[in-house]
PDB file of C-alpha atoms in Angstrom:
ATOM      1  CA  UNK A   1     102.658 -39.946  32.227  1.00  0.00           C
ATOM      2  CA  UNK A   2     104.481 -41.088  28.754  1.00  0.00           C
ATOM      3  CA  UNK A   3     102.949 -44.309  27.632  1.00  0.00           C
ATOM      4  CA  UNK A   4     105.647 -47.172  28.069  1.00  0.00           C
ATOM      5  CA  UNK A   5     107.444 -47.858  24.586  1.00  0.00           C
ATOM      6  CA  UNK A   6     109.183 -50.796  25.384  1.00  0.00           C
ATOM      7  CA  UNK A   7     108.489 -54.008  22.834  1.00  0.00           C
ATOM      8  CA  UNK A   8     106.833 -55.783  25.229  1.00  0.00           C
ATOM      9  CA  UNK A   9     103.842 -52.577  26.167  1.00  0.00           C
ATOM     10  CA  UNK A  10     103.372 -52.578  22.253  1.00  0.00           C
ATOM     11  CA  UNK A  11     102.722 -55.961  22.310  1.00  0.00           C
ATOM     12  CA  UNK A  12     100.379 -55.780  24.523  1.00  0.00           C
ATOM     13  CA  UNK A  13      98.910 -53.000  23.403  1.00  0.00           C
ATOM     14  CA  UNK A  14      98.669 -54.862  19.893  1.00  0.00           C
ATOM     15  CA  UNK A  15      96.586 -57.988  21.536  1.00  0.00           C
ATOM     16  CA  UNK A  16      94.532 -55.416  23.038  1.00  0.00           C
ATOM     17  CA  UNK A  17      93.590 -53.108  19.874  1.00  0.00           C
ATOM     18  CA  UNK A  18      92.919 -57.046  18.250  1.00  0.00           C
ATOM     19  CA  UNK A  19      90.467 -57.791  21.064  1.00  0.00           C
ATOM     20  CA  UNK A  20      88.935 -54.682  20.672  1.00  0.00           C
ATOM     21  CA  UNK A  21      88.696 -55.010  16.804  1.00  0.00           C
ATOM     22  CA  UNK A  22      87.519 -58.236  16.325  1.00  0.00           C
ATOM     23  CA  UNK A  23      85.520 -58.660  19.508  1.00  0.00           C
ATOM     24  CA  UNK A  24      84.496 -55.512  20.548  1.00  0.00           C
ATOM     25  CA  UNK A  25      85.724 -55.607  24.161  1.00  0.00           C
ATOM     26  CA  UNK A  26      87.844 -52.733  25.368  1.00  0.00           C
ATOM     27  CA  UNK A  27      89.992 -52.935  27.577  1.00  0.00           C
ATOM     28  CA  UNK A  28      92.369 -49.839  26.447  1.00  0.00           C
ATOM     29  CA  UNK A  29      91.484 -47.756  29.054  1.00  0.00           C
ATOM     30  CA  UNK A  30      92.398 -50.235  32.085  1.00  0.00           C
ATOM     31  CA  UNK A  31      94.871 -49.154  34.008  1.00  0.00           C
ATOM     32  CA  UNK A  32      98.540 -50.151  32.226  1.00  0.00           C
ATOM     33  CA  UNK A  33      99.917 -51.968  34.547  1.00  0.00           C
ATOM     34  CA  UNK A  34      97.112 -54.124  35.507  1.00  0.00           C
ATOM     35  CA  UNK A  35      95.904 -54.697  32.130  1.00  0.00           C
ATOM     36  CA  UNK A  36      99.593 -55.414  31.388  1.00  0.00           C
ATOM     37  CA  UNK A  37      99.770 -58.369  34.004  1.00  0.00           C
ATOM     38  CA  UNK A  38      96.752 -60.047  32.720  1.00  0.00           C
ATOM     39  CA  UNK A  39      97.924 -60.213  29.493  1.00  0.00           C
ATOM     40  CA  UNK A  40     100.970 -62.017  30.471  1.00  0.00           C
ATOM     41  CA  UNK A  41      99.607 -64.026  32.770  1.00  0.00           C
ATOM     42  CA  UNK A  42      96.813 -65.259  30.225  1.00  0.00           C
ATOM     43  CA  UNK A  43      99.978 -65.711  27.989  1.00  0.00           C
ATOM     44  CA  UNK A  44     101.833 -67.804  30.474  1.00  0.00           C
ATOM     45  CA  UNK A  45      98.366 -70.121  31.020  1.00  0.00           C
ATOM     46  CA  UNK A  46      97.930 -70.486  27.164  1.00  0.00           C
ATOM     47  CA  UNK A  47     101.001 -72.068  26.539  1.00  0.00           C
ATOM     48  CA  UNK A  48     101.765 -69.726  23.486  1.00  0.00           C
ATOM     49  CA  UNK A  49     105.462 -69.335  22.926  1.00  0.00           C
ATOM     50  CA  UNK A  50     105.156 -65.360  23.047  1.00  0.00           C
ATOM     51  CA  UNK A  51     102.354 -62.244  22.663  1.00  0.00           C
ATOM     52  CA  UNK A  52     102.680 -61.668  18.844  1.00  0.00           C
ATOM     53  CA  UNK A  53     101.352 -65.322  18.734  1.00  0.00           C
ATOM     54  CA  UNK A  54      98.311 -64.851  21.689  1.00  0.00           C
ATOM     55  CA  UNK A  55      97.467 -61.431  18.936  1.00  0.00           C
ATOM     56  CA  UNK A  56      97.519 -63.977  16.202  1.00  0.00           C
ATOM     57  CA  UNK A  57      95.633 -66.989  17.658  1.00  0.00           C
ATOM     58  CA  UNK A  58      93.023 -64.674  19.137  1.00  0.00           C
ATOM     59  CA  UNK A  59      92.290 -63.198  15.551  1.00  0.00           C
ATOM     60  CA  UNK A  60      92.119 -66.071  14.046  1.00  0.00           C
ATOM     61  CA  UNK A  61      90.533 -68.445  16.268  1.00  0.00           C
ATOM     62  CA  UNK A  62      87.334 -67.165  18.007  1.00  0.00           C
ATOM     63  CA  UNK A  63      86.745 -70.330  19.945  1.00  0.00           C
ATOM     64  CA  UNK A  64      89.775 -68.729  21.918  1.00  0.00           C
ATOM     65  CA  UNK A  65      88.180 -65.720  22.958  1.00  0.00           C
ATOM     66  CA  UNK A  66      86.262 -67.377  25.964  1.00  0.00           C
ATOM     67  CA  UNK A  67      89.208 -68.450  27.697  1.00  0.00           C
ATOM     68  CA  UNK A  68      91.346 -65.538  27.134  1.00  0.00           C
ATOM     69  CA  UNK A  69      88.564 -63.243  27.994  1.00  0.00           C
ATOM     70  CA  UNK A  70      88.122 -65.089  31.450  1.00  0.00           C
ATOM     71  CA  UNK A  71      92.129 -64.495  32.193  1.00  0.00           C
ATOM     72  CA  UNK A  72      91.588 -60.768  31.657  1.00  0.00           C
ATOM     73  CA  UNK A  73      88.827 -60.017  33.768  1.00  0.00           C
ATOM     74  CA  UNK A  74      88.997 -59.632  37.216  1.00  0.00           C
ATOM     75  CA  UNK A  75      85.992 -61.558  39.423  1.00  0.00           C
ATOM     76  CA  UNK A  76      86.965 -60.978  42.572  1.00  0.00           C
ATOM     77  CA  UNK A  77      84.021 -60.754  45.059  1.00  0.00           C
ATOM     78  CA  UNK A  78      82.835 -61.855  48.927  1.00  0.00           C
ATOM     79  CA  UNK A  79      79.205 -62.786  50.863  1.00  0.00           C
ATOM     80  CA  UNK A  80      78.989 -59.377  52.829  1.00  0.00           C
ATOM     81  CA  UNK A  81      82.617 -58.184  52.092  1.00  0.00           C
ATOM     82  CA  UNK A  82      83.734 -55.186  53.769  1.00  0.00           C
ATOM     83  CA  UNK A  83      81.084 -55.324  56.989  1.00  0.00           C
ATOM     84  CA  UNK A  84      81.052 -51.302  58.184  1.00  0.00           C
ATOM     85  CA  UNK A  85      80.112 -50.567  54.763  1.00  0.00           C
ATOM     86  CA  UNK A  86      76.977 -53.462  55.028  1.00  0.00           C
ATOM     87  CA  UNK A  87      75.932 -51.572  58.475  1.00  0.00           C
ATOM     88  CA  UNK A  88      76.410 -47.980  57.167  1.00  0.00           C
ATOM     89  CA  UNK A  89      74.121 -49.146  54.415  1.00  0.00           C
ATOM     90  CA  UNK A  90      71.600 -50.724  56.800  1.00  0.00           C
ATOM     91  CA  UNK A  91      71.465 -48.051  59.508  1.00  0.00           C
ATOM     92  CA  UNK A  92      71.727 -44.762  57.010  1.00  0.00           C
ATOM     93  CA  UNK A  93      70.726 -45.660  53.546  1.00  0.00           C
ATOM     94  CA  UNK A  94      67.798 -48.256  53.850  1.00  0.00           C
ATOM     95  CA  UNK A  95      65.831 -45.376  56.100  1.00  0.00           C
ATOM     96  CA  UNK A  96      66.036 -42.907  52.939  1.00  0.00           C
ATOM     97  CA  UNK A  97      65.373 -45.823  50.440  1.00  0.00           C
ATOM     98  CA  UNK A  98      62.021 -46.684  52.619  1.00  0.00           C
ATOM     99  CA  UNK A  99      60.126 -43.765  52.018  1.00  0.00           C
ATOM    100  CA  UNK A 100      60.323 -44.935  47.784  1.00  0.00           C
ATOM    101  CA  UNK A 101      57.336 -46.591  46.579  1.00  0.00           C
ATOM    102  CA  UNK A 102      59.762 -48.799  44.343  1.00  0.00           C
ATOM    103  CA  UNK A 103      63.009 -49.160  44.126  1.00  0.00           C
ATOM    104  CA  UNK A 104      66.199 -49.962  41.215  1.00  0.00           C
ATOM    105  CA  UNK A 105      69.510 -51.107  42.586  1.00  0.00           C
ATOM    106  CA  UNK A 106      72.276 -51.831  40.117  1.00  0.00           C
ATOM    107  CA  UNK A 107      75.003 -53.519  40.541  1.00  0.00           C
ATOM    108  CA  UNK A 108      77.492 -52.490  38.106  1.00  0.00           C
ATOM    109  CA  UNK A 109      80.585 -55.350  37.635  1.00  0.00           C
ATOM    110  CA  UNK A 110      78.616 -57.824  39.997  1.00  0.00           C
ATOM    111  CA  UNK A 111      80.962 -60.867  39.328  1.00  0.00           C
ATOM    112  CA  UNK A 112      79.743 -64.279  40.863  1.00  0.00           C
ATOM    113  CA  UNK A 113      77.024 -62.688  42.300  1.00  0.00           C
ATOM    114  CA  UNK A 114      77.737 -62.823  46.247  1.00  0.00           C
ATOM    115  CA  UNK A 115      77.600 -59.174  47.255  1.00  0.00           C
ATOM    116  CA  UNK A 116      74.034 -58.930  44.780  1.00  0.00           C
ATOM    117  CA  UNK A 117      72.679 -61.834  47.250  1.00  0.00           C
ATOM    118  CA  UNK A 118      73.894 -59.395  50.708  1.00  0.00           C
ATOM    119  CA  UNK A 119      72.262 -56.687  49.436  1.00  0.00           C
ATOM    120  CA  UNK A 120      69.553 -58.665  48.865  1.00  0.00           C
ATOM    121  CA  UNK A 121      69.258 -60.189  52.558  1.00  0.00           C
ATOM    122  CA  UNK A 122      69.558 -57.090  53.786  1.00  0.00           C
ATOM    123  CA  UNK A 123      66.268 -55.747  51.868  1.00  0.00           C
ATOM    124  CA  UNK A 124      64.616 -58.875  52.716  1.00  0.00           C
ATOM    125  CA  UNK A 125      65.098 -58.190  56.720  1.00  0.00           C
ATOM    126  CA  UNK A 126      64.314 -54.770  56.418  1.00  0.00           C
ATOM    127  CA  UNK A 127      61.181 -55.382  54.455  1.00  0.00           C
ATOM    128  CA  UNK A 128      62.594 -53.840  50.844  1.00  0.00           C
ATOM    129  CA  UNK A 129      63.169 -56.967  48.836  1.00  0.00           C
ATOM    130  CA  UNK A 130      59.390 -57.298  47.048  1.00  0.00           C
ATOM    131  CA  UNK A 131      59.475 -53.752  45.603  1.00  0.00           C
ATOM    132  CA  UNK A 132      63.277 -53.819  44.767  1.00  0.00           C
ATOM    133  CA  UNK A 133      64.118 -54.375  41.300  1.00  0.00           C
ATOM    134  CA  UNK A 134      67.763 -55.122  41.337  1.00  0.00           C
ATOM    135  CA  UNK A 135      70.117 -55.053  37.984  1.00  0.00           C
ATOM    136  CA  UNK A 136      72.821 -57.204  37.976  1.00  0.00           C
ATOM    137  CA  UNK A 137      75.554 -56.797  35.423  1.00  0.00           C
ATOM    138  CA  UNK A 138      79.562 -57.629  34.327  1.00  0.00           C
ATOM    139  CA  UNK A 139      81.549 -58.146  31.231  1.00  0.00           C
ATOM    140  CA  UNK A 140      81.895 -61.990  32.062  1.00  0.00           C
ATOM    141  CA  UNK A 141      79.335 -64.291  30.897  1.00  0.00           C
ATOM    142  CA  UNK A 142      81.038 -67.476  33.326  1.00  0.00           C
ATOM    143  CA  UNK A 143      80.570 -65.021  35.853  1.00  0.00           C
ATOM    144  CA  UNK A 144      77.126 -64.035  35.658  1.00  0.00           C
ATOM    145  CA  UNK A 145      76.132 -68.063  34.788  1.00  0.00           C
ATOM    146  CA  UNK A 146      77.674 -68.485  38.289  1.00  0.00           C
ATOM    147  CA  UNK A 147      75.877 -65.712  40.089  1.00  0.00           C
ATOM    148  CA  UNK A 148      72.169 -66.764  38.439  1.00  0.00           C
ATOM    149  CA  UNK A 149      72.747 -70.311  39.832  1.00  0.00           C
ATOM    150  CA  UNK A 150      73.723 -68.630  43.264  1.00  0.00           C
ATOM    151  CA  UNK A 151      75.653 -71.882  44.447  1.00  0.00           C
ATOM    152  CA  UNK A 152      78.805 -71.394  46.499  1.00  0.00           C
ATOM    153  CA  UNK A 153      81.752 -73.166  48.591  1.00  0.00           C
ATOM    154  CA  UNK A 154      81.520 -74.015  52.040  1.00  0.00           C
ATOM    155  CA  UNK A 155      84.108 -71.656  52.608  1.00  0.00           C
ATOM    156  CA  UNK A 156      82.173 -68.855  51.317  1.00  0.00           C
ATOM    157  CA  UNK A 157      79.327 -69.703  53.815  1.00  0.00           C
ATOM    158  CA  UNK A 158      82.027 -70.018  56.934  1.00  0.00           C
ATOM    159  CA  UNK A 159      83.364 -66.438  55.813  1.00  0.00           C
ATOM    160  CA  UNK A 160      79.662 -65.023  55.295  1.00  0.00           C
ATOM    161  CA  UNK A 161      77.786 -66.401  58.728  1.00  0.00           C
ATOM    162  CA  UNK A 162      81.018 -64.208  60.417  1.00  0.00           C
ATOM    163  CA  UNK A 163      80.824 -61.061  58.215  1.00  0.00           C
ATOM    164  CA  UNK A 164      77.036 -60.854  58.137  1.00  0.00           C
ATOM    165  CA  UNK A 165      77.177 -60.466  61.914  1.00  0.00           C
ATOM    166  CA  UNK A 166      79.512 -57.983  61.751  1.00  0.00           C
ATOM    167  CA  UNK A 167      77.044 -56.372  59.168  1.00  0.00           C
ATOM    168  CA  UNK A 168      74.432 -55.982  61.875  1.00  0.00           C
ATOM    169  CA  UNK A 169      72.415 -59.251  60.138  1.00  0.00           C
ATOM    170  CA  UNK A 170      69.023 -59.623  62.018  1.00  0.00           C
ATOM    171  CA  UNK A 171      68.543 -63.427  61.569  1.00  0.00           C
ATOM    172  CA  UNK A 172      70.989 -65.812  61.048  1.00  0.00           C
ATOM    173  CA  UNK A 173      73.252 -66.346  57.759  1.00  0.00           C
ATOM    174  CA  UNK A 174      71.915 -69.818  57.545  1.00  0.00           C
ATOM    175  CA  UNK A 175      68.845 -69.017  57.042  1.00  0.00           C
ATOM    176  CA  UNK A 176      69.374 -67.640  53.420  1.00  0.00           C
ATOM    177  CA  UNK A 177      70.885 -70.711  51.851  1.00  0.00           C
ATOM    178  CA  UNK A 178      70.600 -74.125  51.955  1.00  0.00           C
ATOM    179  CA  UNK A 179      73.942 -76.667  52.197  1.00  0.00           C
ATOM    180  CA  UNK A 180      74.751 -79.637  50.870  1.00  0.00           C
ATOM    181  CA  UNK A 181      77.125 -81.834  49.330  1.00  0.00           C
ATOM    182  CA  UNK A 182      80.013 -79.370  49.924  1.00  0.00           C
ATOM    183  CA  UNK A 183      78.227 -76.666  48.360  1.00  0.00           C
ATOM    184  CA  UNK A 184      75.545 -73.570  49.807  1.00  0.00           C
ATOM    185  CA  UNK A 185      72.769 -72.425  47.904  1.00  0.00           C
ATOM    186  CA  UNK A 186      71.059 -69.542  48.534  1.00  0.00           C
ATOM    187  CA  UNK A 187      67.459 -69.156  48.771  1.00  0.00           C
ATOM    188  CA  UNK A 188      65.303 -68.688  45.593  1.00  0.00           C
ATOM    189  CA  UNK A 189      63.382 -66.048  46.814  1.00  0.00           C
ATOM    190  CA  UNK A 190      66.207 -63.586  47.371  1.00  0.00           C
ATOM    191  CA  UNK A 191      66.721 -63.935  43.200  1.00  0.00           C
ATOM    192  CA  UNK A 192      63.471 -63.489  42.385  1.00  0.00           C
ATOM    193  CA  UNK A 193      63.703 -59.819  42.059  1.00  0.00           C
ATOM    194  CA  UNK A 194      67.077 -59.714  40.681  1.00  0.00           C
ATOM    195  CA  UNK A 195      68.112 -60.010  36.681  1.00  0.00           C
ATOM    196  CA  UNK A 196      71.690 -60.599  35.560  1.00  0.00           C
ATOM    197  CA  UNK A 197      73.068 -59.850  32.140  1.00  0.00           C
ATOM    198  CA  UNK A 198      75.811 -58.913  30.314  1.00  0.00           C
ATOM    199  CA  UNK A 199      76.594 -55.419  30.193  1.00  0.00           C
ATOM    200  CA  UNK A 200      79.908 -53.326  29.566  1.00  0.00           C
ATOM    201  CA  UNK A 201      80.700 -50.329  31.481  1.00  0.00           C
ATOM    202  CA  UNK A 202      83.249 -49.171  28.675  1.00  0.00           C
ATOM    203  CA  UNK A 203      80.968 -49.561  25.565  1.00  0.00           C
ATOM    204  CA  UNK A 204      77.286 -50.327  26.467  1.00  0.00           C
ATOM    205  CA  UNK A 205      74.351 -48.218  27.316  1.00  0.00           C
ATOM    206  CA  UNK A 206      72.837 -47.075  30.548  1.00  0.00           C
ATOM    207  CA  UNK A 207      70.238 -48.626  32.094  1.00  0.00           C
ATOM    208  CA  UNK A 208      67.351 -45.711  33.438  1.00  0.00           C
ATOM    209  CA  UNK A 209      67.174 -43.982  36.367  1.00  0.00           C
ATOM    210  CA  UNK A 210      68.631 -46.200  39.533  1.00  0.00           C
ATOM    211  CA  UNK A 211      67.979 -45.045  43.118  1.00  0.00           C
ATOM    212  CA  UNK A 212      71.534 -46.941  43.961  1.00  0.00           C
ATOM    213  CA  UNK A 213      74.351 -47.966  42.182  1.00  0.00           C
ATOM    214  CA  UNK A 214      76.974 -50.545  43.393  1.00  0.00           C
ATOM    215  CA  UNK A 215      80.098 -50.486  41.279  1.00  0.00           C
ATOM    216  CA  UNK A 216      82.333 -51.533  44.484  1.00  0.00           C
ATOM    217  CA  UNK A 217      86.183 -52.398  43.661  1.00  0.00           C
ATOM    218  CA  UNK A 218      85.812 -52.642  39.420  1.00  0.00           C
ATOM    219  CA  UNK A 219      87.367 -49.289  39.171  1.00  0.00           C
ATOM    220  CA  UNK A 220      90.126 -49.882  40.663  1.00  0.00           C
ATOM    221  CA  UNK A 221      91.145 -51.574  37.175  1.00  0.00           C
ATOM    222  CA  UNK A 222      90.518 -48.358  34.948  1.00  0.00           C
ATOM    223  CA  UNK A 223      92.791 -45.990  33.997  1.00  0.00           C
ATOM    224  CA  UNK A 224      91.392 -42.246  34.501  1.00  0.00           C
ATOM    225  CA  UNK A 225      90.016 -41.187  32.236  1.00  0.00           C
ATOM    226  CA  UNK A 226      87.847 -44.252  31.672  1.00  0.00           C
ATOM    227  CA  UNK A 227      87.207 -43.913  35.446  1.00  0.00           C
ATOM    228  CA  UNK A 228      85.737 -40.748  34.419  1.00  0.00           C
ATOM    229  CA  UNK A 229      83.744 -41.519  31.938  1.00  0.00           C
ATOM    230  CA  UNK A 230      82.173 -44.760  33.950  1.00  0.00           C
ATOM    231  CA  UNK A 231      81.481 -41.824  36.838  1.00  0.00           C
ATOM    232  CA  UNK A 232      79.473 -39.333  34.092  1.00  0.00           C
ATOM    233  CA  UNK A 233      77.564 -41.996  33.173  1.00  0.00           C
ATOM    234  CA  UNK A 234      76.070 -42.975  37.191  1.00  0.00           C
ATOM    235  CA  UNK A 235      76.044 -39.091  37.793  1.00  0.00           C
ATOM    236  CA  UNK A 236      73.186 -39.638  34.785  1.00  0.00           C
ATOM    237  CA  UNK A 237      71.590 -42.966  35.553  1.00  0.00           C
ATOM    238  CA  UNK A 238      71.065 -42.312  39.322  1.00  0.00           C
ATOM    239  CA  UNK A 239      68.329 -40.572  40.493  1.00  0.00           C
ATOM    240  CA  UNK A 240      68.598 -37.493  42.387  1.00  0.00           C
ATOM    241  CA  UNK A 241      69.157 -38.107  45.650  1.00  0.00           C
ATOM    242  CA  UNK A 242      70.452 -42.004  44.699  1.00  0.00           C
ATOM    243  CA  UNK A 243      73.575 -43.467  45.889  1.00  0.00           C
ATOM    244  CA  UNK A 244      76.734 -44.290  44.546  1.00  0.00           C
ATOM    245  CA  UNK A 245      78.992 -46.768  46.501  1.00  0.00           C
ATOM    246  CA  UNK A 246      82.158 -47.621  46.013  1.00  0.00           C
ATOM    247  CA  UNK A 247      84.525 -49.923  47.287  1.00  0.00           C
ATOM    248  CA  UNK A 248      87.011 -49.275  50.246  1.00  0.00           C
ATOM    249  CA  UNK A 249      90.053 -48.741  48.022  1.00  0.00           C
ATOM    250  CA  UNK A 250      88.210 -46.231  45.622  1.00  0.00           C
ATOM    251  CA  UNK A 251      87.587 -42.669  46.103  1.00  0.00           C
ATOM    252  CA  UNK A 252      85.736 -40.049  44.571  1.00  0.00           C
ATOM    253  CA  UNK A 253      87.429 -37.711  42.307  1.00  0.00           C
ATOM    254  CA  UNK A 254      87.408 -34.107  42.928  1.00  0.00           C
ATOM    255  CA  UNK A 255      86.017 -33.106  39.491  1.00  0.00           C
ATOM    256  CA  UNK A 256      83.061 -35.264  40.316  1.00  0.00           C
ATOM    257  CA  UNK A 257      82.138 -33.235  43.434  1.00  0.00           C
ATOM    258  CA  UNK A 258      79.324 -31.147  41.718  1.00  0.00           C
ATOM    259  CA  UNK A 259      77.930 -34.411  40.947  1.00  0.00           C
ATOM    260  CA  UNK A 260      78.184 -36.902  44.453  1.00  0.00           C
ATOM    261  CA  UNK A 261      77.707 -35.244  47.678  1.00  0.00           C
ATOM    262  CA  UNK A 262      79.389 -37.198  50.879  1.00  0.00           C
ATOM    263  CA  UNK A 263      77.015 -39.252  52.641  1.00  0.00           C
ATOM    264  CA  UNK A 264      79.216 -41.662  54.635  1.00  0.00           C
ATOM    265  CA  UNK A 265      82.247 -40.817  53.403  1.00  0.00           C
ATOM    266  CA  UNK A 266      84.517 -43.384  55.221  1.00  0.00           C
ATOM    267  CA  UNK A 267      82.775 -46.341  53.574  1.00  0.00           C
ATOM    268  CA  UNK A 268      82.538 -44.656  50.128  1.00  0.00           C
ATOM    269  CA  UNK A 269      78.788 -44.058  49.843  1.00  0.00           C
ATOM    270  CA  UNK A 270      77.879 -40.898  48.015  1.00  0.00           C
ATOM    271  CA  UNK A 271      74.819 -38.856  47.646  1.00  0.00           C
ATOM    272  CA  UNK A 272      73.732 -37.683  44.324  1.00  0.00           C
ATOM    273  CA  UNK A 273      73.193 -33.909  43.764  1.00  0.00           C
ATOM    274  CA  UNK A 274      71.584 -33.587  40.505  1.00  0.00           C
ATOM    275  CA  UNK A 275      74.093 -32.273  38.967  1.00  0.00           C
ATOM    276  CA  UNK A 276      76.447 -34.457  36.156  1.00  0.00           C
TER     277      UNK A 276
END
């Protein structure tokens, strides 16, 4: 497809290549038209009369960046979201994953943090956790402040104590957290093998062989051939015989079939072949 050459896609191209220049974020392999409606939605929140100005302020004022950079990325997450995939995971993957002496989990574009802390009640109850090293990462600093602290709504807890039933959850979700003061916190312990940090799936460097890799509904934002790239790079970080999973909306392109076997398809967890 033709890249759009209307004023406005220059434009925004424009604040892009400046983000990219003087920050070093890159976001010019998103996919257009989401990209395109961040960029005018963080234009419509910064009160700036028009992009050539956002491209202008953002070069020139760095105290900016924060802000802007929290409009463009996406940190959308839930306790448990997407329950068959929490069950498949349970009943087909753990039994694989327990024959490893030790174990490295990433989760790639981990936002706030909630799905890190399912995964990690679900290694607790099936025994897991204490030999689990688990890698938490995303472009958003605010984001991973929010998932270290591990302190939610209320709302999130009513939404999690249904879904992690419907995950097959062994205990109860209350359990995990404690509540108080309109707020849930989960339990320390489930954190204690888990380190979050920045880290950029466009730019930044892989992280070692990982017998799993999360990276569940970020792709959905890249364009391509960035989703491409971000694919090559799991195909070498995961072990053989690791697993990729995905998010419910994503599938697995066919070039990257030498690469991911099916494992359960129909809740987007893949097996790796060895191959990249």
């Amino acid at each position: 497809m033709a890249p759009d050459d209307s004023a406005e896609a220059i434009e925004i191209r424009l604040v892009l290549e400046a983000i990219h220049a003087r920050y070093g974020y890159d976001f010019r392999g998103y996919a257009a038209d989401s990209i395109a409606r961040r960029v005018k939605a963080t234009l419509a929140k910064s009160g700036f009369a028009h992009l050539g100005e956002l491209q202008h302020r953002l070069l020139t004022e760095p105290s900016l960046f924060k802000t802007i950079m929290e409009g463009l990325t996406v940190q959308v997450s839930g306790m448990f979201r997407t329950p068959a995939f929490y069950r498949a995971f349970r009943n087909n993957v753990v039994p694989i994953l327990r024959t490893y002496p030790r174990l490295k989990i990433w989760h790639a574009g981990c936002a706030t943090g909630e799905e890190v802390y399912a995964t990690a009640i679900v290694l607790a109850e099936e025994g897991l956790l204490a030999r689990t090293q688990i890698y938490a990462t995303d472009i958003s600093e605010a984001a991973l402040e929010h998932a270290r602290e591990g302190v939610y709504s209320n709302e999130v807890l009513e939404e999690a104590i249904v879904r992690y039933s419907e995950a097959g959850g062994t205990g109860t979700f209350e359990q995990y957290c404690a509540r108080g003061y309109g707020r849930v916190a989960m339990r320390q312990d489930l954190r204690r093998n888990a380190v979050f940090f920045r880290h950029d799936l466009v730019n930044d460097y892989s992280l070692g062989e990982m017998n799993v890799v999360f990276c569940r509904n970020v792709m959905i934002y890249f364009g391509v051939n960035l989703r491409e790239r971000v694919l090559d790079m799991f195909a070498r970080d995961l072990a053989q015989g690791g697993f990729l999973c995905l998010g419910a909306s994503e599938g697995l392109p066919a070039s990257k079939v030498p690469a991911f076997g099916p494992f359960a398809p129909s809740e987007r967890i893949y097996r790796h072949r060895g191959e990249s």
